[in-house]
Short mmCIF file of N, CA and C in Angstrom, two decimals:
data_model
loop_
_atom_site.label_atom_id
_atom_site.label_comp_id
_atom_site.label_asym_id
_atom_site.label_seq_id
_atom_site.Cartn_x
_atom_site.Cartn_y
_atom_site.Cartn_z
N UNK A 227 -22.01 -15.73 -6.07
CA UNK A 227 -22.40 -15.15 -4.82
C UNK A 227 -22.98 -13.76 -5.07
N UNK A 228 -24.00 -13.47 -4.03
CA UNK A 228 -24.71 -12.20 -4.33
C UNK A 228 -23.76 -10.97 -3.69
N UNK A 229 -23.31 -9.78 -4.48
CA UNK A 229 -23.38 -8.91 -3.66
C UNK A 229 -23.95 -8.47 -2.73
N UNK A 230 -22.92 -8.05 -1.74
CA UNK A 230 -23.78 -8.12 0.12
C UNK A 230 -23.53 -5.87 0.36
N UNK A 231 -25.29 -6.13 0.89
CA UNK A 231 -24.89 -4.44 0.93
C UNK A 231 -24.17 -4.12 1.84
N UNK A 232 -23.56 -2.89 0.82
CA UNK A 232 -22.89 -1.64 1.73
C UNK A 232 -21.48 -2.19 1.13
N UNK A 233 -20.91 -3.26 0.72
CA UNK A 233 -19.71 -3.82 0.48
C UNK A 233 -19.03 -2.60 -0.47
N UNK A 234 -17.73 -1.88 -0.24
CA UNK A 234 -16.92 -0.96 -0.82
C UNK A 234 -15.98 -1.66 -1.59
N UNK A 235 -16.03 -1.04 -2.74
CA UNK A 235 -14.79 -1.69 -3.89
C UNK A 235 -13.76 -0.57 -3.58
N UNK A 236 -12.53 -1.09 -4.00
CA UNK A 236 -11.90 -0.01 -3.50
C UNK A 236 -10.48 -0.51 -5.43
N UNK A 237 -10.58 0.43 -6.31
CA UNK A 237 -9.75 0.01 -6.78
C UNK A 237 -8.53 1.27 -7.10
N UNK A 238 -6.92 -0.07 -7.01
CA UNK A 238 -5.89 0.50 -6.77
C UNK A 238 -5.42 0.53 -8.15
N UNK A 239 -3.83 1.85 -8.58
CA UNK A 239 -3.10 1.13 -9.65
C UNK A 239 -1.76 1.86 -9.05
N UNK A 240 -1.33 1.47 -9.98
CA UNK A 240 0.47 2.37 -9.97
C UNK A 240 0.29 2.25 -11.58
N UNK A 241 1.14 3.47 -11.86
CA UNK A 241 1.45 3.93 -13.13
C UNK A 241 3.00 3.61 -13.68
N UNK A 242 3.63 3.18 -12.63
CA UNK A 242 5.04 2.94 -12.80
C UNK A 242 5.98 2.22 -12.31
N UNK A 243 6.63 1.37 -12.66
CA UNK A 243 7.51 0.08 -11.78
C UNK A 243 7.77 1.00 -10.83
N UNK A 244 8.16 2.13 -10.64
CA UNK A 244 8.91 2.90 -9.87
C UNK A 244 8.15 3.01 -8.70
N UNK A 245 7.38 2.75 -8.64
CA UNK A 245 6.18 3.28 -7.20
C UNK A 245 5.94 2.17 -6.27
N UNK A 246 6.51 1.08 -7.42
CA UNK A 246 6.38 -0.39 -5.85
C UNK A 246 7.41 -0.15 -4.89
N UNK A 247 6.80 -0.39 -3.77
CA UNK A 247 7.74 -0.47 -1.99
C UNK A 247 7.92 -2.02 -2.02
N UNK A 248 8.89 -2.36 -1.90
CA UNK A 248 8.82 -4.10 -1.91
C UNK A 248 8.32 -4.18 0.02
N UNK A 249 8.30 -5.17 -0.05
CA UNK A 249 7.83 -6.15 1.47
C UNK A 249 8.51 -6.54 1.62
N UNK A 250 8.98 -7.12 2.90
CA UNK A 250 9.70 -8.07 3.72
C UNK A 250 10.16 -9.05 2.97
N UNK A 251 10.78 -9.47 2.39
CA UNK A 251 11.68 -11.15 1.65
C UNK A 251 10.85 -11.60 2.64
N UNK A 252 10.23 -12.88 2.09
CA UNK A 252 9.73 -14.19 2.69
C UNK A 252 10.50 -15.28 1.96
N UNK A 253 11.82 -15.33 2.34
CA UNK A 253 12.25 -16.97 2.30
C UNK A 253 11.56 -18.11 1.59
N UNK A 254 12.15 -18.38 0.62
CA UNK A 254 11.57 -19.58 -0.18
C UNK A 254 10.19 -19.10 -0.77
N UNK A 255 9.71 -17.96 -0.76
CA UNK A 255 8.13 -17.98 -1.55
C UNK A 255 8.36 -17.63 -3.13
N UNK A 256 8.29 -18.35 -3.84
CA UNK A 256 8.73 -18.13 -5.29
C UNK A 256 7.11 -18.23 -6.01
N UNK A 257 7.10 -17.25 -6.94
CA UNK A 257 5.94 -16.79 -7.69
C UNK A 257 6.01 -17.88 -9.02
N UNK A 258 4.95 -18.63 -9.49
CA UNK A 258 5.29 -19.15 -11.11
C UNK A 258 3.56 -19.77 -12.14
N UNK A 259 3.70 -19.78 -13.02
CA UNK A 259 2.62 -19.78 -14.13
C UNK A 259 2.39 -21.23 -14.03
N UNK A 260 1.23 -21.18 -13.98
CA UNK A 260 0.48 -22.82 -14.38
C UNK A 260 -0.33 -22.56 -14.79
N UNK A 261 -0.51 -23.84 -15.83
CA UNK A 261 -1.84 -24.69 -16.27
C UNK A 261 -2.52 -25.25 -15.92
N UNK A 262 -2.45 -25.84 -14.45
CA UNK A 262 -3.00 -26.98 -14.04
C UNK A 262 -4.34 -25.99 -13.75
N UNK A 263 -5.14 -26.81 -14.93
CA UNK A 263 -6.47 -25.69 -14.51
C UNK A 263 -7.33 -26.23 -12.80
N UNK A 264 -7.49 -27.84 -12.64
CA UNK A 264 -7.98 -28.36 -11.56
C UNK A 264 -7.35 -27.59 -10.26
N UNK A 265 -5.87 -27.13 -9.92
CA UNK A 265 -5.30 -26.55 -9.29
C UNK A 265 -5.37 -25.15 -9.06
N UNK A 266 -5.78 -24.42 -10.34
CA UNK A 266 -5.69 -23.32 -10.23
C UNK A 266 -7.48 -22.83 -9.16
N UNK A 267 -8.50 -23.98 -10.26
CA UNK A 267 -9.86 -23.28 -9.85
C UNK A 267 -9.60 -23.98 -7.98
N UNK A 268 -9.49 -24.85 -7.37
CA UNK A 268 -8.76 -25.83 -6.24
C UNK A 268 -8.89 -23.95 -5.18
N UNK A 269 -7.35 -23.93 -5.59
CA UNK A 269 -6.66 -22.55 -5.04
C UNK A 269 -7.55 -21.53 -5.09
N UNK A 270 -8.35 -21.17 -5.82
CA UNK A 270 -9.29 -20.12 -6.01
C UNK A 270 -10.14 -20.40 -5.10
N UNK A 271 -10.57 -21.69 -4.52
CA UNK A 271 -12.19 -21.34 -3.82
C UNK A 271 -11.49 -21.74 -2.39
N UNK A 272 -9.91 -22.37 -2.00
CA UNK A 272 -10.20 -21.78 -0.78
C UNK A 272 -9.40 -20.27 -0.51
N UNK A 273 -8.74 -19.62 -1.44
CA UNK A 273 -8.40 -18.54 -1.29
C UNK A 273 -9.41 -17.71 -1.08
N UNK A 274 -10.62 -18.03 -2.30
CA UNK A 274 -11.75 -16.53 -1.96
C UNK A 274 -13.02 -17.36 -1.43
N UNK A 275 -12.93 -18.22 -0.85
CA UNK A 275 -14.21 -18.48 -0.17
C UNK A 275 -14.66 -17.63 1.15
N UNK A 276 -13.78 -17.76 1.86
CA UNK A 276 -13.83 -16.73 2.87
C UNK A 276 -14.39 -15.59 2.93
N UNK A 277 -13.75 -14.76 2.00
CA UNK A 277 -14.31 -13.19 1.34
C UNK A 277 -15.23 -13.07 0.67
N UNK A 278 -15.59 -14.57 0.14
CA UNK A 278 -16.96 -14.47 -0.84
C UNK A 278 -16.45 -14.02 -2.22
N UNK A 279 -15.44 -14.39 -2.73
CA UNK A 279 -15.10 -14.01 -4.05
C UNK A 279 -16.38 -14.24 -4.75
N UNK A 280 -16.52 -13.82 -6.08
CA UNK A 280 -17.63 -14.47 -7.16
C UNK A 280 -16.70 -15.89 -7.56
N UNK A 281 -15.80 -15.76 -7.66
CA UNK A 281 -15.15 -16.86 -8.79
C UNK A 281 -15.03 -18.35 -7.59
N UNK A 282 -15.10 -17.64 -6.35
CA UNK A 282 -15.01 -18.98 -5.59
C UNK A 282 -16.30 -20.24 -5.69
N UNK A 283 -17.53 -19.07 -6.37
CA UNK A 283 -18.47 -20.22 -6.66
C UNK A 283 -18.96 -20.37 -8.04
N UNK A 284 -17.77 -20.05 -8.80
CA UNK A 284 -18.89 -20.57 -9.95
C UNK A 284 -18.43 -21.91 -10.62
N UNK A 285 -19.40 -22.36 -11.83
CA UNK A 285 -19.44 -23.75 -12.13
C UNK A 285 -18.23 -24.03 -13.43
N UNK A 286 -18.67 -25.10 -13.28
CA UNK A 286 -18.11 -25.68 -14.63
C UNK A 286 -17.88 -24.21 -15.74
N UNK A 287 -19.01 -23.80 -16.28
CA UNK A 287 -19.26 -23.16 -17.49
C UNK A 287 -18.46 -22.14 -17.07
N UNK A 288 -18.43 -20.99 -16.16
CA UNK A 288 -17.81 -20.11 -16.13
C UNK A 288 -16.10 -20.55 -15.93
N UNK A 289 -15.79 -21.24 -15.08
CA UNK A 289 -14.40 -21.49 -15.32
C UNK A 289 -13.78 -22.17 -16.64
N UNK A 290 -14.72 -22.49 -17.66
CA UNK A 290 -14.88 -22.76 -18.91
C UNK A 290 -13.92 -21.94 -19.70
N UNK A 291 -15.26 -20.66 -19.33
CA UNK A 291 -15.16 -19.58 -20.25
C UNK A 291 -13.71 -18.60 -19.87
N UNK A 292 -13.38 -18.85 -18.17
CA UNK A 292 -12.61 -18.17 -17.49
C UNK A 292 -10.80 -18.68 -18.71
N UNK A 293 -10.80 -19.95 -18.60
CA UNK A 293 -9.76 -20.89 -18.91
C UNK A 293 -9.67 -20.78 -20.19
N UNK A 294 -10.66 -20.24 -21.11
CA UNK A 294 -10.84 -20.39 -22.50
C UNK A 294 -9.93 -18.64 -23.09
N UNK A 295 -10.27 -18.15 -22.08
CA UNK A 295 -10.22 -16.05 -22.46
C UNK A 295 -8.45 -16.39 -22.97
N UNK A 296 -7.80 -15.67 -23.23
CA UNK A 296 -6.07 -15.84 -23.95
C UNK A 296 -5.97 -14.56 -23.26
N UNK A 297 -6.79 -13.76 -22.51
CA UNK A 297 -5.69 -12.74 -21.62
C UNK A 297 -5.34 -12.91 -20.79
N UNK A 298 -6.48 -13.85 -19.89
CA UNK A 298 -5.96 -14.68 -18.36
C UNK A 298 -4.84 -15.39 -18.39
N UNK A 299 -3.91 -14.92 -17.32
CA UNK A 299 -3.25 -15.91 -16.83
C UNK A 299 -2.99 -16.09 -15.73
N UNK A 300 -2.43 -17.68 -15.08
CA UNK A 300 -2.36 -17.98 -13.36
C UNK A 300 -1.48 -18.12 -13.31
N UNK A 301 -0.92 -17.93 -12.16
CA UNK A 301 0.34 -18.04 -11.04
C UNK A 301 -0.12 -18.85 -9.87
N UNK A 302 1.05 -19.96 -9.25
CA UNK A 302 0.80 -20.08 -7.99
C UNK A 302 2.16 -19.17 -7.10
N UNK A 303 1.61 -19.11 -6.08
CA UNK A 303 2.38 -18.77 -5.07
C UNK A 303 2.89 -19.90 -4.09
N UNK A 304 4.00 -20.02 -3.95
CA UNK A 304 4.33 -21.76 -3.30
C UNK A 304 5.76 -21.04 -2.21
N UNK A 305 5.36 -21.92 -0.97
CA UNK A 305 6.28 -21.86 -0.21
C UNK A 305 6.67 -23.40 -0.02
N UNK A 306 8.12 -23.24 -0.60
CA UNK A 306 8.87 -25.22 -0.71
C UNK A 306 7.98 -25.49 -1.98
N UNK A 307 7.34 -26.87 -1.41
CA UNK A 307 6.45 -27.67 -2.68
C UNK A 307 4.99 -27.07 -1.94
N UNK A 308 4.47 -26.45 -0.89
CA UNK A 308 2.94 -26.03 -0.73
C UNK A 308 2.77 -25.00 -1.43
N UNK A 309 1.36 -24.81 -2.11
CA UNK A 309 0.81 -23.68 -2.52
C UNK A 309 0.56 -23.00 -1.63
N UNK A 310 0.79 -21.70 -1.35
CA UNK A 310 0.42 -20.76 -0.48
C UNK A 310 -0.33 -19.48 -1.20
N UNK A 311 -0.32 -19.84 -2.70
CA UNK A 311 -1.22 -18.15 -2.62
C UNK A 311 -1.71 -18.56 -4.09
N UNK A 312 -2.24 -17.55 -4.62
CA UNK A 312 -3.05 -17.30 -6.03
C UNK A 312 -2.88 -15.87 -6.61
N UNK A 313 -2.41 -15.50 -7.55
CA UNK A 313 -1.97 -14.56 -8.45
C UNK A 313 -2.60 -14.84 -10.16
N UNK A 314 -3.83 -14.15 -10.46
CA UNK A 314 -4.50 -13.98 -11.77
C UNK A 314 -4.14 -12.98 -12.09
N UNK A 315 -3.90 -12.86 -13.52
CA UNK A 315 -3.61 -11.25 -14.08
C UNK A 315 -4.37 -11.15 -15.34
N UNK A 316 -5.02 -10.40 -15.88
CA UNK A 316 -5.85 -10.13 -17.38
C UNK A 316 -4.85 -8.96 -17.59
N UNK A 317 -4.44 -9.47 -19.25
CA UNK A 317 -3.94 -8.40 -20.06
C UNK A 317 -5.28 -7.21 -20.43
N UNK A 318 -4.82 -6.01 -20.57
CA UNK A 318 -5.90 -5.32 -21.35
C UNK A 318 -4.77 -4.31 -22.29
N UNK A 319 -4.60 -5.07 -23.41
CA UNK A 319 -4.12 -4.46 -24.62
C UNK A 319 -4.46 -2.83 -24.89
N UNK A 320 -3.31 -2.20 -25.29
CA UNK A 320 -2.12 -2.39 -25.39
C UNK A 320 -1.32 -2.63 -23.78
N UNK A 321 -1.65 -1.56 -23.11
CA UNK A 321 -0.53 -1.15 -21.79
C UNK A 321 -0.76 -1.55 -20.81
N UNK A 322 -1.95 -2.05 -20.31
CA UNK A 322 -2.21 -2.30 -18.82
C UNK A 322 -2.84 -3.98 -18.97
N UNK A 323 -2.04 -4.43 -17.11
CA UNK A 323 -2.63 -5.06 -16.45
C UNK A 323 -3.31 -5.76 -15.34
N UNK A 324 -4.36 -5.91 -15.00
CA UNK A 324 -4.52 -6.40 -14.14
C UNK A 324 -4.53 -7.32 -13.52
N UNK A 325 -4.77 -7.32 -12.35
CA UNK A 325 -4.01 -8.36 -10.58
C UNK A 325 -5.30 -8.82 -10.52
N UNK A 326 -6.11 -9.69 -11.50
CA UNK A 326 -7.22 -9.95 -10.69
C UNK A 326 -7.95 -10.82 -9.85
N UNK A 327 -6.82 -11.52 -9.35
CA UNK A 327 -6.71 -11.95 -8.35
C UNK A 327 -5.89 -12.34 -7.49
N UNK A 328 -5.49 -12.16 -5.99
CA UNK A 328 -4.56 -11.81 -5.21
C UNK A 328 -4.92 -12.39 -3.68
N UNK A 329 -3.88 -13.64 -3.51
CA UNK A 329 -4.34 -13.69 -2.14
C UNK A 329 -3.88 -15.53 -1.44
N UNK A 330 -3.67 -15.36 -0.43
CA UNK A 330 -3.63 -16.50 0.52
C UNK A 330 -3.97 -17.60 0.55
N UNK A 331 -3.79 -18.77 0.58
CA UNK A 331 -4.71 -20.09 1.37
C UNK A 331 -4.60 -19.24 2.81
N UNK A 332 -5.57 -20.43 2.99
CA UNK A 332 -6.04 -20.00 4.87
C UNK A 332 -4.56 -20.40 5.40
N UNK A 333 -3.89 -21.23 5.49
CA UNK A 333 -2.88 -21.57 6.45
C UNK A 333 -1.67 -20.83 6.07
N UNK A 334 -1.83 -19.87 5.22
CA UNK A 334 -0.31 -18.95 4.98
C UNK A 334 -0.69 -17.40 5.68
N UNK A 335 -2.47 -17.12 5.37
CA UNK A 335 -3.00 -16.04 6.06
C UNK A 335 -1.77 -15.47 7.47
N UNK A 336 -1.26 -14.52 7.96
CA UNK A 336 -0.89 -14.09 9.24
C UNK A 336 0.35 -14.62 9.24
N UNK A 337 0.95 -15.34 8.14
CA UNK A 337 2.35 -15.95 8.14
C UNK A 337 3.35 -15.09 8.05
N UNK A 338 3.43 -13.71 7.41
CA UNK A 338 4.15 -12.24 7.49
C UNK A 338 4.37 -12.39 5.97
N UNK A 339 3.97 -13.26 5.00
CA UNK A 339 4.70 -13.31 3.86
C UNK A 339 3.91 -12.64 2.99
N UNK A 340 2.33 -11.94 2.99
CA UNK A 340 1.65 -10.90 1.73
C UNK A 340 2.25 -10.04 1.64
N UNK A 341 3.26 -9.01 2.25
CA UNK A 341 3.96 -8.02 1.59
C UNK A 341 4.73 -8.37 0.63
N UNK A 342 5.54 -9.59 0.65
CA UNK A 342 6.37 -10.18 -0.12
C UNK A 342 5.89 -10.99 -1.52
N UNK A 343 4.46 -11.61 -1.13
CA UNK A 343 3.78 -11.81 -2.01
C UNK A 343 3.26 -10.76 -3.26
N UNK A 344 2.71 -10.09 -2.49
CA UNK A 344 2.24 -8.78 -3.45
C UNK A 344 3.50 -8.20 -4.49
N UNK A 345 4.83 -8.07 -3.18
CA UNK A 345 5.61 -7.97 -4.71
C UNK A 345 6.02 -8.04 -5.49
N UNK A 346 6.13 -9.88 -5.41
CA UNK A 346 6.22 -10.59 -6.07
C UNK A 346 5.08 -10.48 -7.39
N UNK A 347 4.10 -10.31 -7.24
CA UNK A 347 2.82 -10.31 -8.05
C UNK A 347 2.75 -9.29 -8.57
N UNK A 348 3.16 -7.71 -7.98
CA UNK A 348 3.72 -6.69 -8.95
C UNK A 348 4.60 -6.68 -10.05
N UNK A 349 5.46 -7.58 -9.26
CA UNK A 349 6.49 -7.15 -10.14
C UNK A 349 6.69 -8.07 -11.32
N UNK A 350 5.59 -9.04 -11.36
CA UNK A 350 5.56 -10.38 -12.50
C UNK A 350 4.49 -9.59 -13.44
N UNK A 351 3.31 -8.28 -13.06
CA UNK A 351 2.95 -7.68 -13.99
C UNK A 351 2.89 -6.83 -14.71
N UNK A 352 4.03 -6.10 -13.90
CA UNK A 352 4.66 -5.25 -14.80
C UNK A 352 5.66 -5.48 -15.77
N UNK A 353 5.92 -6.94 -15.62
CA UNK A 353 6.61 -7.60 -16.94
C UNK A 353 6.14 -8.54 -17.40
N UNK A 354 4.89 -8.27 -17.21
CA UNK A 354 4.16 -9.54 -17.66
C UNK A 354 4.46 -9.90 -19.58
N UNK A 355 4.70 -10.75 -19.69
CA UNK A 355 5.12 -11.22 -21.17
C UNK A 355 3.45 -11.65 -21.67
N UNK A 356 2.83 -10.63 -22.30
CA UNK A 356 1.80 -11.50 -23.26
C UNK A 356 1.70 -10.63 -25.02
N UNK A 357 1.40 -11.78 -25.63
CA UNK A 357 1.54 -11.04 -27.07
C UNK A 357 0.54 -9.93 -27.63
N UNK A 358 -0.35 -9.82 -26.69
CA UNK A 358 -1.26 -8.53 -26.60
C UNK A 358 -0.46 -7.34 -26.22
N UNK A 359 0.29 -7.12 -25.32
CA UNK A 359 1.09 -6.34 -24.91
C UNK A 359 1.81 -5.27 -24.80
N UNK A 360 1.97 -4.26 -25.20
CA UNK A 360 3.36 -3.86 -25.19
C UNK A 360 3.73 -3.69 -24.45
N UNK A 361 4.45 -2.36 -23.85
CA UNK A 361 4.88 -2.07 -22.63
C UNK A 361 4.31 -1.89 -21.78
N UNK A 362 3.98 -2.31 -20.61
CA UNK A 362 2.99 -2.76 -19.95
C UNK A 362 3.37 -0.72 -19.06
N UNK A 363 2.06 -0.10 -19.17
CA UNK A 363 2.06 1.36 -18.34
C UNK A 363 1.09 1.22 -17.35
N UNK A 364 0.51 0.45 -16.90
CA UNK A 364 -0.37 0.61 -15.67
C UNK A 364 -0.57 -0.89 -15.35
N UNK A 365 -0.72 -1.29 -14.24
CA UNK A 365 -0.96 -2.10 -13.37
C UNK A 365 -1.93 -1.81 -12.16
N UNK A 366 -3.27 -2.59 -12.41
CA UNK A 366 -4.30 -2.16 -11.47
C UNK A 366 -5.08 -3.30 -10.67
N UNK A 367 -5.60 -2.82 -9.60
CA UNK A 367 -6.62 -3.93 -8.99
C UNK A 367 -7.37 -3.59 -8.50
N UNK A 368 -8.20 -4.45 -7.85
CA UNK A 368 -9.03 -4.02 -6.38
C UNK A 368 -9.76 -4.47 -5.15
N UNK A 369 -9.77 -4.49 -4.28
CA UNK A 369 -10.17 -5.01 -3.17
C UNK A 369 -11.55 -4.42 -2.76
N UNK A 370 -11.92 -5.53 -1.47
CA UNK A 370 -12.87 -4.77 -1.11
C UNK A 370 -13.28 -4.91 0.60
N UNK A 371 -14.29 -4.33 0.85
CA UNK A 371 -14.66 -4.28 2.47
C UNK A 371 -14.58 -6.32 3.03
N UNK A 372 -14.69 -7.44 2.01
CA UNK A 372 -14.94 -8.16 2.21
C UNK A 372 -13.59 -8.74 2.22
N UNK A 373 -12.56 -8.60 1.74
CA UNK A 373 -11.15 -9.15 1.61
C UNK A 373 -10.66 -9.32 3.06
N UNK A 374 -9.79 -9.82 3.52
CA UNK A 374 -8.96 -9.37 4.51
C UNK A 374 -8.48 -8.05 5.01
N UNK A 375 -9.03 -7.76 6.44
CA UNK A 375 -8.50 -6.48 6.66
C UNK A 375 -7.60 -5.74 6.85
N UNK A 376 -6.69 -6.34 6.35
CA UNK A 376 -5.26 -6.19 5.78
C UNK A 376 -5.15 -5.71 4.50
N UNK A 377 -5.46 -6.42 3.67
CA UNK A 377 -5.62 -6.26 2.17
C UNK A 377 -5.04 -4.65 1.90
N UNK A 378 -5.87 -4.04 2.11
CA UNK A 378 -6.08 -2.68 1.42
C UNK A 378 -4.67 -2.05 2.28
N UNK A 379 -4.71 -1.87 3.11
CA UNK A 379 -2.73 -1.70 3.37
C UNK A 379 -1.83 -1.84 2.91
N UNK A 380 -2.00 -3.57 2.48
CA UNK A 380 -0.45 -4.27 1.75
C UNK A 380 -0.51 -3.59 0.64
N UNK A 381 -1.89 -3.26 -0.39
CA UNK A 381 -1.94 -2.45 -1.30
C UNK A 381 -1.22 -1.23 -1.41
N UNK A 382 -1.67 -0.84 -0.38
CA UNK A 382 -1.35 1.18 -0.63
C UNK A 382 0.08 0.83 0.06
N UNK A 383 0.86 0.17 0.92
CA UNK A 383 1.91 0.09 1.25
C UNK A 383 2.98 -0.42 -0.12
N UNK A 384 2.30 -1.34 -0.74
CA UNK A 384 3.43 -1.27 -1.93
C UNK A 384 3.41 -0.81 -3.30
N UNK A 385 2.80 0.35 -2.73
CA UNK A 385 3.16 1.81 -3.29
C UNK A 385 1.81 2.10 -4.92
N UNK A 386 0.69 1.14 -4.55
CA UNK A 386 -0.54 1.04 -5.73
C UNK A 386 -1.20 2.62 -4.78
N UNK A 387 -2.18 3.00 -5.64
CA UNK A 387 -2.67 4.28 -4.94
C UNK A 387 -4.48 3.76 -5.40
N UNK A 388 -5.56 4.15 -4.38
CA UNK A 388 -6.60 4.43 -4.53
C UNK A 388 -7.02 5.43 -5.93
N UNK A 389 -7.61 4.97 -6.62
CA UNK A 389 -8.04 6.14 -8.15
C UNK A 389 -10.02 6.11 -7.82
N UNK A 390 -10.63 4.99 -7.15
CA UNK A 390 -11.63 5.10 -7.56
C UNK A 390 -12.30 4.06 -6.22
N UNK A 391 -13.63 4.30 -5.73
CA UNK A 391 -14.31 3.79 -5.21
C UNK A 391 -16.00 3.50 -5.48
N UNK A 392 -16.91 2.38 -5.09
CA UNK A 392 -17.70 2.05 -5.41
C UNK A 392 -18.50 0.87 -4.51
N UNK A 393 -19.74 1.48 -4.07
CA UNK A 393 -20.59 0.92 -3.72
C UNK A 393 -21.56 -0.57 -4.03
N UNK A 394 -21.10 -1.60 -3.78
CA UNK A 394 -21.51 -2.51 -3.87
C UNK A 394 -23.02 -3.10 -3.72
N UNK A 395 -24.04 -3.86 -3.99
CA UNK A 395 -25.20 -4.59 -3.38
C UNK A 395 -25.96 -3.28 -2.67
N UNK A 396 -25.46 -2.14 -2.69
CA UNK A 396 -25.99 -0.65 -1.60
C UNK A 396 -27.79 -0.95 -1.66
N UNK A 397 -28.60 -1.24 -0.66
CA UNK A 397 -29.79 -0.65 -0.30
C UNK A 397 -30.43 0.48 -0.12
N UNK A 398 -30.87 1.22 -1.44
CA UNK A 398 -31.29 2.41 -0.93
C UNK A 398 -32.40 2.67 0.63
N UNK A 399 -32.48 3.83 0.79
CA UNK A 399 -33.26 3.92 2.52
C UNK A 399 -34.78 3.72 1.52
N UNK A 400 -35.69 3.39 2.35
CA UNK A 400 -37.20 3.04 1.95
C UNK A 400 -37.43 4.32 2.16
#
């Protein structure tokens, strides 16, 4: 998908387990790692179709290359036996990682459970176990004008801070 002008990146981190605000307990939403790659890319395009993720449209080859990388890894988010969410994280050796991707199916959207989600998804990367690793010192992401207008709240509410912003697809004036 093309970047659409004027679209604002907005990226968050925390520097320290200590800075997450947990969310509301949502009952039964348990965070966990899969393989099922058909499931994972599945979850990805209707999570970011909406927002226009990039990853919601790409092909074969890139989810290839996506599935092939050894820093990626997926999570589903499941309430009971339904998937309700999507959680990607990339190691970046040694200390940090990122959330890079975060977010809903349509039918969990407005359910009260992304605060709970998110901290769930914090708190699986700041211990994230990969052999690149060490002690994991930063945890980062980012959203944007196109996410849910929520998004950037649940962020700064569980306790990630704004470091950096950026102009997307921008049209300069003629």
């Amino acid at each position: 998908m093309e970047p659409v002008p004027g679209e604002v990146v907005t990226f968050l981190e925390m520097t320290s387990p200590e800075q997450l605000r947990a969310g509301r307990v949502a009952d039964g939403l348990t965070l966990s790692a899969t393989n099922d790659e058909a499931l994972v890319r599945a979850t990805i395009v209707r999570v970011g179709a909406p927002y226009r993720w990039p990853s919601a449209g790409w092909g074969d080859p890139a989810w290839a290359e996506w599935f092939a990388d050894p820093r990626h890894q997926s999570f589903l988010l499941r309430s009971g036996d339904d998937v309700a969410g999507i959680v990607e994280t990339t190691a970046h050796p040694p200390y940090e990682v990122e959330i890079i991707s975060f977010g809903l199916v349509p039918e969990y959207v407005g359910a009260g459970i992304g605060g709970h989600a998110l901290t769930l998804a914090a708190r699986l990367a700041w211990n994230l176990k990969h052999p690149a690793l060490d002690e994991v010192r930063r945890v980062w992401l980012h959203t944007s004008t196109l996410d849910h207008p929520n998004a950037l709240r649940n962020y700064v509410n569980r306790g990630f801070h704004p470091y950096r912003t950026q102009t997307r697809g921008h049209v300069a004036p003629g």
